[in-house]
Coordinates of C-alpha atoms in Angstrom, one line a residue:
M1 CA 98.0 102.9 19.5
D2 CA 100.2 104.2 18.4
T3 CA 97.8 102.1 19.5
N4 CA 97.5 103.7 20.8
D5 CA 98.2 107.0 20.1
R6 CA 95.5 108.5 21.7
Y7 CA 95.8 112.1 21.2
G8 CA 96.9 107.9 21.1
D9 CA 98.8 107.1 21.2
Q10 CA 98.7 110.1 20.0
R11 CA 95.2 109.9 20.6
R12 CA 94.5 112.5 22.9
T13 CA 94.0 110.5 25.9
G14 CA 95.8 110.2 28.9
R15 CA 96.1 107.9 31.8
S16 CA 97.4 108.7 35.2
P17 CA 99.5 106.2 37.1
G18 CA 97.3 103.1 37.4
R19 CA 94.5 104.6 35.5
F20 CA 93.5 104.5 31.8
R21 CA 93.3 108.0 30.6
L22 CA 90.8 108.5 27.9
V23 CA 91.6 111.9 26.6
A24 CA 95.0 112.6 25.1
A25 CA 97.0 115.6 25.0
A26 CA 98.5 115.9 21.6
G27 CA 101.9 114.5 21.5
A28 CA 103.8 117.7 20.8
A29 CA 107.4 117.0 20.5
A30 CA 110.4 119.1 20.1
L31 CA 113.7 117.4 19.4
T32 CA 116.9 118.6 20.8
L33 CA 120.1 117.3 19.5
T34 CA 122.5 118.3 22.2
A35 CA 126.1 117.8 22.9
G36 CA 126.3 120.2 25.7
L37 CA 123.6 122.7 24.6
A38 CA 121.4 124.0 27.4
T39 CA 117.6 123.5 27.4
P40 CA 115.1 124.9 29.9
L41 CA 114.7 121.7 31.8
N42 CA 118.0 120.0 31.2
P43 CA 120.1 119.6 34.4
A44 CA 123.5 121.3 34.2
P45 CA 125.3 118.1 35.3
E46 CA 123.8 116.1 32.5
Q47 CA 124.8 118.8 30.0
A48 CA 128.4 118.8 31.3
R49 CA 128.5 115.0 31.2
A50 CA 127.3 114.9 27.6
A51 CA 129.8 117.5 26.5
D52 CA 132.7 116.0 28.5
D53 CA 132.5 112.5 27.3
G54 CA 131.6 113.4 23.7
K55 CA 128.4 111.4 23.6
K56 CA 125.9 112.3 21.0
V57 CA 122.6 113.2 22.7
L58 CA 119.3 113.7 20.9
T59 CA 116.8 115.5 23.1
V60 CA 113.1 115.6 22.2
A61 CA 111.1 118.3 23.8
V62 CA 107.5 117.1 24.3
A63 CA 104.4 119.0 25.3
Q64 CA 102.7 115.8 26.7
S65 CA 103.2 114.1 30.1
V66 CA 103.9 110.4 30.4
D67 CA 100.8 108.7 31.7
S68 CA 102.7 105.4 32.6
L69 CA 105.9 103.7 31.8
S70 CA 104.1 100.4 32.0
P71 CA 103.1 99.1 28.6
F72 CA 100.2 97.4 30.2
L73 CA 98.7 100.8 31.2
A74 CA 100.1 103.5 28.8
V75 CA 97.9 104.9 26.1
R76 CA 99.3 108.4 25.5
L77 CA 101.3 108.9 22.3
L78 CA 104.5 109.8 24.1
S79 CA 104.3 106.8 26.4
T80 CA 103.5 104.3 23.7
S81 CA 106.2 105.8 21.5
I82 CA 108.7 105.2 24.3
H83 CA 107.5 101.6 24.5
R84 CA 108.0 101.3 20.7
L85 CA 111.6 102.2 21.4
T86 CA 112.2 99.9 24.4
Y87 CA 110.2 96.8 23.6
E88 CA 109.9 94.7 20.4
Y89 CA 106.4 93.8 19.1
L90 CA 105.8 90.6 17.2
T91 CA 105.5 92.6 14.0
N92 CA 106.3 96.0 12.8
Y93 CA 105.3 98.3 9.9
D94 CA 107.6 99.2 7.0
P95 CA 108.2 102.9 7.1
K96 CA 108.1 103.2 3.4
D97 CA 104.4 102.1 2.9
N98 CA 103.1 100.7 6.2
H99 CA 103.0 97.0 5.1
V100 CA 103.6 94.4 7.9
I101 CA 107.2 93.3 8.4
P102 CA 109.0 91.1 10.9
G103 CA 109.6 92.3 14.4
L104 CA 110.3 89.9 17.3
A105 CA 108.7 87.3 15.1
T106 CA 110.5 86.5 11.8
K107 CA 107.6 84.8 10.2
W108 CA 104.0 83.6 10.9
E109 CA 101.5 81.3 9.5
S110 CA 97.9 80.2 10.2
S111 CA 96.0 77.0 10.1
P112 CA 93.4 76.5 7.3
D113 CA 90.6 77.4 9.6
K114 CA 92.5 80.6 10.7
L115 CA 92.0 79.6 14.4
T116 CA 95.7 78.7 15.1
W117 CA 98.5 81.0 14.4
T118 CA 102.2 80.0 14.8
Y119 CA 105.0 82.6 15.0
T120 CA 108.7 82.0 14.7
I121 CA 110.5 84.1 17.3
R122 CA 113.9 85.4 16.3
S123 CA 116.9 83.9 18.0
N124 CA 119.1 87.1 17.8
S125 CA 117.1 89.4 20.1
K126 CA 118.3 89.7 23.7
W127 CA 117.0 91.6 26.7
S128 CA 119.3 94.4 27.9
D129 CA 120.3 92.4 30.9
G130 CA 121.9 89.7 28.6
K131 CA 119.1 87.1 28.7
Q132 CA 117.6 85.7 25.5
A133 CA 114.2 87.0 24.4
T134 CA 112.0 83.9 23.7
A135 CA 108.6 82.8 22.8
E136 CA 107.9 82.2 26.5
D137 CA 108.2 86.0 27.1
A138 CA 105.5 86.6 24.3
A139 CA 103.3 83.8 25.7
W140 CA 103.6 85.1 29.3
T141 CA 102.8 88.7 28.1
F142 CA 99.6 87.7 26.3
N143 CA 98.5 85.2 29.0
K144 CA 98.9 87.9 31.7
M145 CA 96.7 90.2 29.7
M146 CA 94.2 87.4 29.2
T147 CA 93.9 86.6 33.0
D148 CA 94.7 89.9 34.7
E149 CA 92.3 92.8 34.3
G150 CA 94.9 95.3 35.3
A151 CA 97.3 94.0 32.6
A152 CA 94.6 94.3 30.0
T153 CA 93.9 98.0 30.7
A154 CA 95.6 99.4 27.6
N155 CA 95.7 96.6 25.1
G156 CA 93.1 94.1 26.2
S157 CA 91.1 94.3 23.0
F158 CA 93.9 92.4 21.1
V159 CA 93.6 89.3 23.3
G160 CA 89.8 89.2 24.0
N161 CA 89.4 86.5 21.3
F162 CA 92.4 84.4 22.4
E163 CA 91.6 81.0 23.7
K164 CA 95.1 79.7 24.5
V165 CA 98.7 80.9 24.1
T166 CA 101.7 78.6 24.5
A167 CA 105.4 78.5 23.7
P168 CA 106.4 74.9 22.7
S169 CA 109.9 76.0 22.2
P170 CA 112.0 79.1 22.7
T171 CA 111.5 80.1 19.0
K172 CA 107.8 78.9 18.6
L173 CA 104.7 80.8 19.8
V174 CA 101.3 79.4 19.2
I175 CA 98.1 81.4 19.6
K176 CA 94.7 79.6 19.4
L177 CA 91.6 81.8 18.8
K178 CA 88.0 81.4 19.7
K179 CA 87.1 82.6 16.2
P180 CA 89.0 84.1 13.3
Q181 CA 90.7 87.4 14.0
A182 CA 92.0 89.6 11.2
T183 CA 94.5 91.5 13.4
M184 CA 97.0 88.6 13.9
T185 CA 99.7 90.3 12.0
A186 CA 99.0 93.7 13.6
L187 CA 99.1 92.9 17.3
D188 CA 100.4 96.2 18.6
V189 CA 101.4 94.9 22.0
P190 CA 104.8 95.4 23.6
I191 CA 106.4 92.0 24.5
V192 CA 108.0 92.2 28.0
P193 CA 110.6 90.0 29.8
K194 CA 108.8 87.4 31.9
H195 CA 111.7 87.1 34.3
V196 CA 111.2 90.8 35.2
W197 CA 107.5 91.4 35.0
E198 CA 106.4 88.1 36.8
K199 CA 107.5 89.8 40.0
V200 CA 104.8 92.6 39.7
D201 CA 102.0 92.2 42.2
D202 CA 99.3 94.7 41.0
F203 CA 99.5 95.5 37.3
S204 CA 96.8 98.2 37.7
K205 CA 99.1 100.3 39.8
F206 CA 102.6 99.3 38.8
N207 CA 104.0 102.2 36.6
N208 CA 107.5 100.8 35.9
D209 CA 109.1 104.1 36.9
K210 CA 111.2 103.3 40.0
D211 CA 113.9 100.8 39.1
F212 CA 116.3 101.8 36.2
P213 CA 117.6 100.9 33.8
I214 CA 114.5 99.1 32.6
V215 CA 115.1 95.8 30.9
G216 CA 114.0 95.9 27.2
N217 CA 115.0 94.6 23.8
G218 CA 114.3 97.6 21.5
P219 CA 116.7 100.0 19.9
F220 CA 116.9 102.1 23.1
I221 CA 117.2 101.3 26.9
L222 CA 115.1 103.4 29.4
T223 CA 117.7 104.6 32.0
D224 CA 116.0 107.5 33.9
Y225 CA 112.7 109.3 34.4
K226 CA 111.4 112.3 36.2
P227 CA 107.6 113.1 35.9
D228 CA 106.9 116.2 33.9
S229 CA 110.5 116.8 33.3
Y230 CA 112.3 114.2 31.2
V231 CA 112.7 110.5 30.1
R232 CA 116.2 109.5 29.2
L233 CA 117.2 106.5 27.1
K234 CA 120.5 105.2 25.8
S235 CA 121.3 103.4 22.6
N236 CA 121.0 99.6 22.7
K237 CA 124.3 98.6 21.1
D238 CA 123.1 95.0 20.9
F239 CA 119.8 95.8 19.1
W240 CA 119.4 93.1 16.4
R241 CA 118.5 95.6 13.7
G242 CA 121.5 97.7 14.5
A243 CA 122.3 100.4 17.1
P244 CA 120.9 103.9 16.7
K245 CA 123.4 106.6 15.6
F246 CA 122.8 108.7 18.7
D247 CA 124.2 107.5 22.0
E248 CA 121.3 108.9 24.1
L249 CA 117.8 110.0 23.4
V250 CA 116.1 112.4 25.9
F251 CA 112.4 113.4 25.9
R252 CA 112.0 116.7 27.7
Y253 CA 108.7 118.3 28.8
Y254 CA 108.0 121.8 27.4
K255 CA 104.7 123.3 28.4
D256 CA 105.2 126.4 26.2
Q257 CA 105.3 125.6 22.5
D258 CA 106.6 129.0 21.5
A259 CA 109.5 128.4 23.9
A260 CA 110.3 125.1 22.1
V261 CA 110.2 126.9 18.6
S262 CA 112.5 129.6 20.0
A263 CA 114.9 127.0 21.2
L264 CA 114.9 125.5 17.7
R265 CA 116.0 128.8 16.3
K266 CA 118.8 129.1 18.9
G267 CA 120.0 125.6 18.1
E268 CA 119.1 124.4 21.6
V269 CA 116.7 121.9 20.2
S270 CA 117.0 120.1 16.9
F271 CA 113.4 119.1 16.2
V272 CA 109.9 120.6 17.0
A273 CA 106.7 118.9 16.3
G274 CA 104.3 121.0 18.2
S275 CA 101.2 120.1 20.2
P276 CA 100.4 118.0 18.2
S277 CA 101.6 120.1 15.2
L278 CA 103.2 123.5 14.8
T279 CA 100.7 126.3 14.4
P280 CA 100.4 127.9 11.0
A281 CA 102.1 131.0 12.4
Q282 CA 105.0 129.1 13.8
A283 CA 105.5 127.0 10.7
A284 CA 105.5 130.2 8.5
S285 CA 108.0 132.0 10.7
L286 CA 110.4 129.0 10.4
K287 CA 110.2 128.5 6.6
G288 CA 113.2 130.0 4.8
E289 CA 115.3 130.2 7.9
K290 CA 118.9 129.0 7.6
N291 CA 119.5 125.4 8.6
I292 CA 115.8 124.8 9.4
H293 CA 113.6 122.4 7.4
V294 CA 109.8 122.5 7.8
N295 CA 108.0 119.1 7.2
D296 CA 104.3 119.5 6.3
A297 CA 102.8 116.1 5.6
P298 CA 99.5 114.3 5.8
G299 CA 99.1 113.1 9.4
R300 CA 97.7 110.0 11.0
R301 CA 95.4 111.7 13.4
F302 CA 91.8 113.0 13.4
Y303 CA 90.6 116.0 15.3
A304 CA 87.1 115.7 16.7
L305 CA 84.5 117.0 19.0
A306 CA 83.1 114.2 21.2
T307 CA 79.7 114.3 22.9
N308 CA 78.9 112.8 26.3
P309 CA 76.5 110.0 25.3
G310 CA 75.2 109.5 28.8
A311 CA 78.3 108.0 30.4
K312 CA 77.6 104.7 32.1
A313 CA 79.5 101.5 33.2
K314 CA 79.0 97.9 32.0
N315 CA 76.8 97.2 35.0
G316 CA 74.4 99.9 33.9
E317 CA 75.2 102.5 36.5
K318 CA 75.2 106.0 35.2
M319 CA 78.3 108.2 35.5
G320 CA 79.0 111.8 35.5
D321 CA 76.6 114.7 34.8
G322 CA 76.4 115.1 31.0
H323 CA 73.6 117.4 29.8
P324 CA 70.5 115.3 29.2
S325 CA 69.5 117.1 26.0
L326 CA 72.6 115.5 24.3
L327 CA 70.9 112.1 24.6
D328 CA 68.7 113.2 21.7
Q329 CA 70.3 112.5 18.4
R330 CA 68.5 115.4 16.8
V331 CA 70.3 117.8 19.2
R332 CA 73.7 116.3 18.5
N333 CA 73.2 116.4 14.8
A334 CA 71.9 120.0 15.0
L335 CA 75.1 121.1 16.9
F336 CA 77.3 119.6 14.3
K337 CA 75.3 121.2 11.4
A338 CA 76.2 124.5 13.2
V339 CA 79.9 123.7 13.0
D340 CA 81.6 125.2 9.8
R341 CA 84.3 122.7 9.1
K342 CA 85.6 124.7 6.1
A343 CA 86.1 127.7 8.3
I344 CA 88.0 125.6 10.7
I345 CA 90.4 124.4 8.0
D346 CA 90.8 127.9 6.5
K347 CA 90.9 130.1 9.6
V348 CA 92.4 127.9 12.4
F349 CA 94.6 125.4 10.5
Q350 CA 95.1 127.8 7.6
G351 CA 95.2 125.0 5.1
H352 CA 97.4 122.7 7.1
A353 CA 94.7 120.1 7.4
V354 CA 91.9 118.4 5.5
E355 CA 88.2 118.8 6.2
G356 CA 87.0 116.0 8.5
A357 CA 84.4 113.3 7.6
G358 CA 84.8 109.7 8.7
Y359 CA 86.7 108.3 11.7
I360 CA 89.8 107.2 9.8
P361 CA 92.0 109.8 8.0
P362 CA 92.5 109.8 4.2
R363 CA 96.1 108.8 4.7
F364 CA 94.7 105.2 5.2
S365 CA 92.9 105.2 1.9
Q366 CA 91.7 101.6 2.3
Y367 CA 89.6 102.5 5.2
F368 CA 88.8 106.2 4.6
W369 CA 85.1 106.9 4.4
K370 CA 83.0 110.0 3.5
P371 CA 79.2 110.4 4.0
S372 CA 77.0 110.4 1.0
P373 CA 75.5 113.8 -0.1
D374 CA 72.1 113.1 1.6
Q375 CA 73.8 111.8 4.8
E376 CA 76.3 114.6 5.3
L377 CA 75.8 117.0 8.1
T378 CA 76.6 120.0 6.1
Y379 CA 77.0 123.5 7.6
D380 CA 73.4 124.9 7.8
P381 CA 72.7 127.0 10.9
E382 CA 69.0 127.5 9.9
E383 CA 68.4 123.8 9.6
A384 CA 70.2 123.3 12.9
A385 CA 67.8 125.8 14.5
R386 CA 64.8 123.9 13.1
M387 CA 66.2 120.7 14.5
L388 CA 66.6 122.1 18.0
D389 CA 63.0 123.3 17.8
Q390 CA 61.8 119.8 16.8
A391 CA 63.8 118.4 19.7
G392 CA 62.0 120.7 22.1
L393 CA 64.8 123.1 22.9
K394 CA 62.7 126.2 22.4
K395 CA 63.9 129.8 22.8
N396 CA 62.8 131.9 25.7
A397 CA 62.1 135.6 25.8
D398 CA 65.8 136.2 26.0
G399 CA 66.6 134.2 22.9
R400 CA 68.1 131.4 25.0
R401 CA 67.3 127.7 24.3
V402 CA 65.9 126.1 27.4
G403 CA 65.8 122.4 28.4
K404 CA 63.0 120.4 29.8
D405 CA 63.9 121.7 33.2
G406 CA 63.2 125.2 32.0
K407 CA 66.8 126.3 32.4
P408 CA 68.9 127.9 29.7
V409 CA 71.1 125.3 27.9
N410 CA 74.8 125.8 28.5
Y411 CA 77.3 123.2 27.4
R412 CA 80.7 122.6 29.1
V413 CA 83.3 121.8 26.5
L414 CA 86.5 120.2 27.7
C415 CA 89.6 121.6 26.0
H416 CA 93.4 121.0 26.4
A417 CA 95.1 124.0 27.8
T418 CA 98.3 123.3 25.8
D419 CA 96.5 123.0 22.5
P420 CA 95.9 126.4 20.7
N421 CA 93.5 124.7 18.2
D422 CA 91.1 123.7 21.0
K423 CA 91.0 127.3 22.3
A424 CA 90.5 128.8 18.8
I425 CA 87.8 126.5 17.7
G426 CA 86.2 126.8 21.2
K427 CA 85.8 130.5 20.4
Y428 CA 84.0 129.7 17.2
L429 CA 81.7 127.3 18.9
Q430 CA 80.7 130.0 21.4
E431 CA 79.9 132.2 18.3
W432 CA 78.2 129.6 16.1
W433 CA 76.2 128.0 18.9
G434 CA 75.5 131.3 20.6
K435 CA 73.6 132.3 17.5
L436 CA 71.4 129.3 18.1
G437 CA 70.6 130.4 21.6
I438 CA 73.0 127.9 23.3
G439 CA 75.7 128.9 25.8
V440 CA 79.2 127.4 25.7
T441 CA 81.7 127.3 28.6
L442 CA 85.2 126.3 27.6
K443 CA 87.0 124.3 30.3
C444 CA 90.6 124.4 29.2
L445 CA 92.6 122.3 31.6
D446 CA 96.1 120.8 31.9
N447 CA 94.4 117.6 33.0
V448 CA 91.2 116.8 31.1
T449 CA 91.6 113.1 31.9
D450 CA 89.9 113.1 35.4
P451 CA 86.7 114.9 34.4
W452 CA 86.6 112.9 31.2
L453 CA 86.9 109.5 33.0
A454 CA 84.3 110.6 35.4
G455 CA 81.9 111.5 32.6
E456 CA 81.8 115.1 34.0
Y457 CA 81.5 117.0 30.7
D458 CA 79.1 117.7 27.9
L459 CA 81.5 117.8 25.0
A460 CA 85.2 117.5 24.6
F461 CA 87.9 118.0 22.0
D462 CA 89.1 114.5 21.1
G463 CA 91.6 112.9 18.7
W464 CA 93.6 109.8 18.1
S465 CA 96.5 108.6 16.1
V466 CA 95.3 105.8 13.9
N467 CA 97.4 102.7 13.1
P468 CA 97.7 101.0 9.7
D469 CA 95.3 98.4 11.1
P470 CA 92.4 100.5 12.6
D471 CA 91.1 97.8 15.0
F472 CA 92.3 99.5 18.2
V473 CA 90.6 102.9 17.6
L474 CA 87.4 101.0 16.5
S475 CA 87.5 98.9 19.7
I476 CA 87.4 101.8 22.1
H477 CA 83.8 102.6 21.0
T478 CA 82.5 99.1 21.8
C479 CA 80.3 98.2 24.9
A480 CA 83.1 95.9 26.0
A481 CA 85.4 98.9 26.5
L482 CA 83.2 100.5 29.2
P483 CA 84.4 100.4 32.7
A484 CA 83.0 97.5 34.8
T485 CA 81.6 99.9 37.4
P486 CA 81.8 103.6 37.9
K487 CA 84.8 103.0 40.2
D488 CA 86.8 101.2 37.5
T489 CA 88.6 102.4 34.5
G490 CA 87.8 101.0 31.1
A491 CA 89.3 101.2 27.6
T492 CA 86.5 103.3 26.3
D493 CA 87.1 106.6 24.6
N494 CA 83.8 108.3 25.1
F495 CA 81.4 105.8 26.7
I496 CA 79.7 104.9 23.4
C497 CA 77.8 101.6 23.5
D498 CA 75.7 100.7 20.5
K499 CA 74.5 97.2 19.7
K500 CA 74.6 97.6 15.9
Y501 CA 78.1 99.1 16.1
D502 CA 79.2 96.1 18.2
E503 CA 77.9 93.7 15.7
L504 CA 79.8 95.3 13.0
Y505 CA 83.0 95.4 15.1
A506 CA 82.8 91.6 15.7
E507 CA 82.1 91.1 11.9
Q508 CA 85.2 93.1 10.8
L509 CA 87.4 91.4 13.3
A510 CA 86.7 88.0 11.9
E511 CA 86.8 89.0 8.2
Y512 CA 90.2 88.1 6.5
D513 CA 89.2 89.4 3.0
P514 CA 90.8 92.9 2.9
T515 CA 88.2 94.4 0.6
K516 CA 85.2 92.9 2.6
R517 CA 86.8 93.9 5.9
A518 CA 87.3 97.6 4.7
D519 CA 83.7 97.7 3.7
I520 CA 82.6 96.7 7.1
V521 CA 84.9 99.2 8.7
K522 CA 83.4 101.9 6.6
Q523 CA 79.9 100.8 7.8
M524 CA 81.1 101.3 11.3
E525 CA 82.4 104.8 10.5
S526 CA 79.0 105.6 8.9
R527 CA 77.2 104.4 12.1
L528 CA 79.5 106.6 14.3
Y529 CA 78.8 109.5 12.0
D530 CA 75.0 109.1 12.1
L531 CA 74.9 108.6 15.9
G532 CA 76.4 112.1 16.3
Y533 CA 78.6 111.2 19.3
M534 CA 81.8 111.9 17.4
N535 CA 82.1 114.9 15.0
V536 CA 85.4 114.6 13.1
M537 CA 86.2 118.2 12.2
A538 CA 89.6 117.9 10.6
Y539 CA 92.6 115.7 9.7
P540 CA 95.5 117.9 10.7
N541 CA 98.8 117.8 8.9
A542 CA 101.9 116.7 10.6
V543 CA 103.7 120.1 10.7
E544 CA 107.1 119.9 12.3
A545 CA 110.6 121.3 11.8
Y546 CA 114.2 120.4 12.4
R547 CA 117.7 121.8 12.2
T548 CA 119.6 120.5 9.2
D549 CA 122.9 121.5 10.9
Q550 CA 122.1 119.0 13.7
I551 CA 120.1 116.3 12.0
K552 CA 121.8 115.0 8.8
S553 CA 118.9 112.6 7.9
I554 CA 115.9 111.2 9.5
T555 CA 113.2 108.8 8.4
T556 CA 109.7 109.9 7.5
M557 CA 106.7 107.5 7.5
P558 CA 105.4 106.9 4.9
A559 CA 108.4 107.7 2.8
K560 CA 106.9 109.9 0.2
A561 CA 104.8 112.2 2.5
G562 CA 104.9 111.3 6.1
N563 CA 105.5 112.3 9.7
I564 CA 108.6 112.1 11.8
Y565 CA 107.2 112.2 15.3
G566 CA 104.7 109.7 16.5
Q567 CA 105.3 107.0 13.9
D568 CA 104.0 103.4 13.8
G569 CA 107.4 102.1 14.9
Y570 CA 110.8 103.4 16.0
W571 CA 112.1 104.4 12.6
S572 CA 112.7 108.2 13.1
W573 CA 114.8 108.1 16.3
W574 CA 116.5 104.8 15.4
S575 CA 117.5 106.1 11.9
A576 CA 118.4 109.7 12.9
V577 CA 121.9 110.6 11.8
P578 CA 123.9 113.4 13.5
A579 CA 125.0 116.2 11.2
D580 CA 128.5 115.9 12.4
S581 CA 128.5 112.2 11.7
G582 CA 130.8 110.6 9.2
D583 CA 127.8 108.6 7.9
S584 CA 127.6 108.8 4.2
S585 CA 123.9 109.2 4.0
D586 CA 122.7 111.7 1.4
D587 CA 121.3 114.8 3.0
S588 CA 121.3 117.1 0.0
S589 CA 117.5 117.7 0.4
S590 CA 117.4 118.0 4.1
A591 CA 114.7 115.5 4.1
G592 CA 114.1 111.9 5.2
V593 CA 115.9 108.7 4.9
V594 CA 113.7 105.9 3.6
I595 CA 114.0 102.5 5.3
G596 CA 113.3 99.6 3.0
I597 CA 113.1 96.2 4.7
V598 CA 113.2 93.0 2.9
A599 CA 113.3 89.6 4.8
G600 CA 114.4 91.4 7.9
V601 CA 117.3 93.2 6.1
V602 CA 117.4 97.0 6.5
V603 CA 118.4 99.0 3.6
L604 CA 119.0 102.7 4.1
A605 CA 118.8 105.0 1.1
G606 CA 119.0 108.7 1.1
L607 CA 115.7 110.2 -0.2
G608 CA 114.6 113.8 -0.5
V609 CA 111.1 114.2 0.7
F610 CA 108.9 117.2 0.3
L611 CA 106.0 116.7 2.7
A612 CA 102.6 118.0 1.9
M613 CA 99.8 117.5 4.3
R614 CA 98.9 115.7 7.4
R615 CA 96.2 113.8 9.1
R616 CA 94.7 113.8 12.6
A617 CA 96.8 112.2 15.3
T618 CA 95.2 111.2 18.3
A619 CA 95.3 113.5 20.9
D620 CA 97.0 111.6 23.4
D621 CA 97.0 109.0 21.7
R622 CA 97.8 106.0 21.7
E623 CA 100.8 105.6 20.3

């Protein structure tokens, strides 16, 4: 998400300790390769230690806070990216073209009826405390999610259809399903060590951030953490796929994106991704500078405007204080017909994005959907005004639209204080909707999660990073994702609950034929579009930059035109080669290293990659 990539992870969502955060702040990352170089938040003792002992330290400056270091709770892109680095999943995605490859499982097979899946767990993966990673760890992880509501907070949708999970042997995992499930080779769930996690009492509150180092089996080991300051990891020398080239990896929080870009120029940071991307002005200022390469590629995120659909819990209790006029589909569609997507692409993103349409970015061509000409909510302010009249929002003598209560309509729009795109587009909304007679109040906050979870908003800037398998970002709009009661936290993104959409979701989940499943997914996107609760305005490019005198080579995903930060895997940081390394990787183009994986064997090949455009990421993400 990954999964979770709300913007998550990289979806834009967040979660506070013990809470599922539904709006993510874009995962803006700035990498800093340091061997003694100072950064604004890097403690002097750490800098001295890194310089004295000669360790190669790769520091990533991020503009997003960690919501939780528990893989059972985390949904933000930064957090889920860290979990990608520290825990293995059953399967992974090839960075070259996103096809499924072995992870903790070396192979898998299903029964003829597709109701029983058997995975062979590799015997050469060890936990960082020396114990063997086994099928029992995987079985325990899934069973805990199936039986503990707190453990199911972030990724519960993956196991909702599981009937029974067992580990007949250390290398054999068996999952029995209630009905066929098409995501069995794309279970984006971190597998945790049973002998460590079985000691946890309350999974809804445990954030995994007190006892270090944290036991894992990924390419990096989490060794230290300070909220809104840094996350420190060290290379796992025993990682089965091979140890990373850098001795340490540090994610450091930068609230000011311009400061991170400045640090890149000075050589204090080695990589900058932005929040979630560099602004056009920042990217333009870096192009042509010595030892700096700008990567501009299609992203995996969408950038949207979400409408409060009348927030409520599963028990039917209403939540929050969304404007009642937005319960009318005509009003929602009218508002979106008054949004000039082309202007957003040209004036805000300045060409570093693609005009929005369906819920899944064009990078995932199999699932990409566009509305038909007669279905499309094209920019038409006059028609939008007529639709508002028909919905009963008439203008008063002052030219203001008034609701049924006789009060002028004014919508509160949640925006992320760290995202310049939110603020810029918010100004346009004030102009466009103002001409319709509707007021707009921008509420740009460092923490949009709390009012979002409480349903205390009218509209909000939203976004998610989409995985190669889109099931997770589709699941967050089902009725099952709603919180049980207003006091609880659910997996929902925006409180959407629609019976027809739910029926389509269940249908696609059980469909194994790729073409048929893709068609159902497109029907779901069409349904979301028509409902008007989610207006996808753009698919932003992944615009990022790095210093070629510090990073010799680094993997992009996909290989031919992909992103570096916020990948569906650990490829970028795991593959990164220091510029002063004796590694023979070809860096003549200052571009990416493509990782090809065949039968679990990793082949590194130098490849020059010119990246073009990018897609939406999730705001927070998942993943």
